[in-house]
Coordinates of C-alpha atoms in Angstrom, one line a residue:
N1 CA 23.5 1.8 86.3
K2 CA 22.5 -1.4 88.5
G3 CA 20.9 -2.6 85.1
R4 CA 18.9 0.0 84.4
P5 CA 18.0 0.6 80.8
V6 CA 20.2 3.7 79.7
F7 CA 19.0 6.1 77.2
K8 CA 20.9 7.9 74.7
T9 CA 19.7 10.6 72.4
S10 CA 22.5 12.0 69.6
I11 CA 22.3 12.1 65.4
Y12 CA 23.6 9.4 63.7
R13 CA 24.5 7.9 60.7
V14 CA 22.8 5.1 59.0
D15 CA 25.4 2.3 57.9
D16 CA 23.1 -0.8 56.9
I17 CA 19.7 -1.9 57.7
D18 CA 19.7 -5.6 57.9
V19 CA 16.4 -7.4 56.9
D20 CA 16.7 -10.6 56.0
G21 CA 18.0 -12.5 59.7
E22 CA 15.6 -12.1 62.3
P23 CA 15.4 -9.8 64.5
L24 CA 15.5 -6.8 61.9
E25 CA 19.2 -5.4 62.9
L26 CA 19.7 -1.1 62.4
S27 CA 23.6 0.1 62.1
L28 CA 24.6 3.6 63.3
M29 CA 27.2 5.2 63.6
D30 CA 27.2 8.0 66.5
L31 CA 28.6 11.1 64.6
S32 CA 28.9 12.8 68.5
C33 CA 31.6 9.3 68.5
G34 CA 31.9 7.7 66.1
M35 CA 30.6 4.6 68.1
I36 CA 28.9 2.1 66.1
V37 CA 25.4 0.5 67.3
I38 CA 23.6 -2.3 66.1
V39 CA 20.1 -1.8 66.8
D40 CA 17.3 -4.2 67.1
I41 CA 14.5 -3.2 65.5
T42 CA 10.4 -3.7 64.9
Y43 CA 8.5 -4.6 61.5
G44 CA 7.3 -1.3 63.1
D45 CA 10.3 0.2 63.1
L46 CA 10.6 -0.3 60.0
E47 CA 7.9 1.1 58.3
K48 CA 8.9 4.0 60.6
L49 CA 11.7 4.4 57.9
N50 CA 10.5 3.5 55.2
D51 CA 8.0 7.1 56.0
E52 CA 10.7 8.9 56.6
S53 CA 12.4 7.8 53.3
I54 CA 15.4 6.9 55.8
K55 CA 18.1 4.4 53.9
E56 CA 22.1 3.6 54.3
G57 CA 23.2 6.5 54.4
S58 CA 20.9 9.1 55.9
I59 CA 21.8 11.2 59.0
I60 CA 19.1 11.2 62.1
A61 CA 18.2 11.8 65.3
T62 CA 17.2 9.2 67.6
T63 CA 17.0 8.2 71.0
L64 CA 18.6 4.9 71.8
M65 CA 17.4 2.9 74.5
S66 CA 20.5 0.2 76.2
I67 CA 19.0 -3.1 78.3
P68 CA 22.4 -3.9 80.3
N69 CA 21.9 -7.6 81.4
N70 CA 22.2 -10.0 84.6
L71 CA 26.5 -8.6 84.5
E72 CA 25.2 -5.4 83.5
V73 CA 26.5 -4.8 80.4
T74 CA 25.1 -3.9 77.7
A75 CA 23.1 -6.8 75.8
E76 CA 20.6 -5.0 73.1
W77 CA 20.1 -1.9 71.7
R78 CA 16.7 -0.7 71.2
V79 CA 15.2 2.6 69.6
T80 CA 12.5 4.4 71.9
G81 CA 10.0 7.2 70.3
G82 CA 10.5 7.9 66.5
F83 CA 13.9 8.7 63.7
R84 CA 13.5 12.3 62.6
K85 CA 16.1 12.5 59.1
V86 CA 18.7 15.2 59.3
G87 CA 20.3 15.1 56.7

């Protein structure tokens, strides 16, 4: 994809919400394929999670953006848009 961001919309299980380090991180398991993704989140994202009562074990729908590095390998995952709790 020549270093361009890639977007993935799916249903995920929240495996971990790590607020102890920098950056804040969210561990998600994609329920369609079993892939686990570690996503960097902002304090604004954390507020959205709290507003939606999303916690570890919650099932959510969201879109992730993969930001590749200069080797065209994913260097960072980010949430685009919001979260929607579906289970």
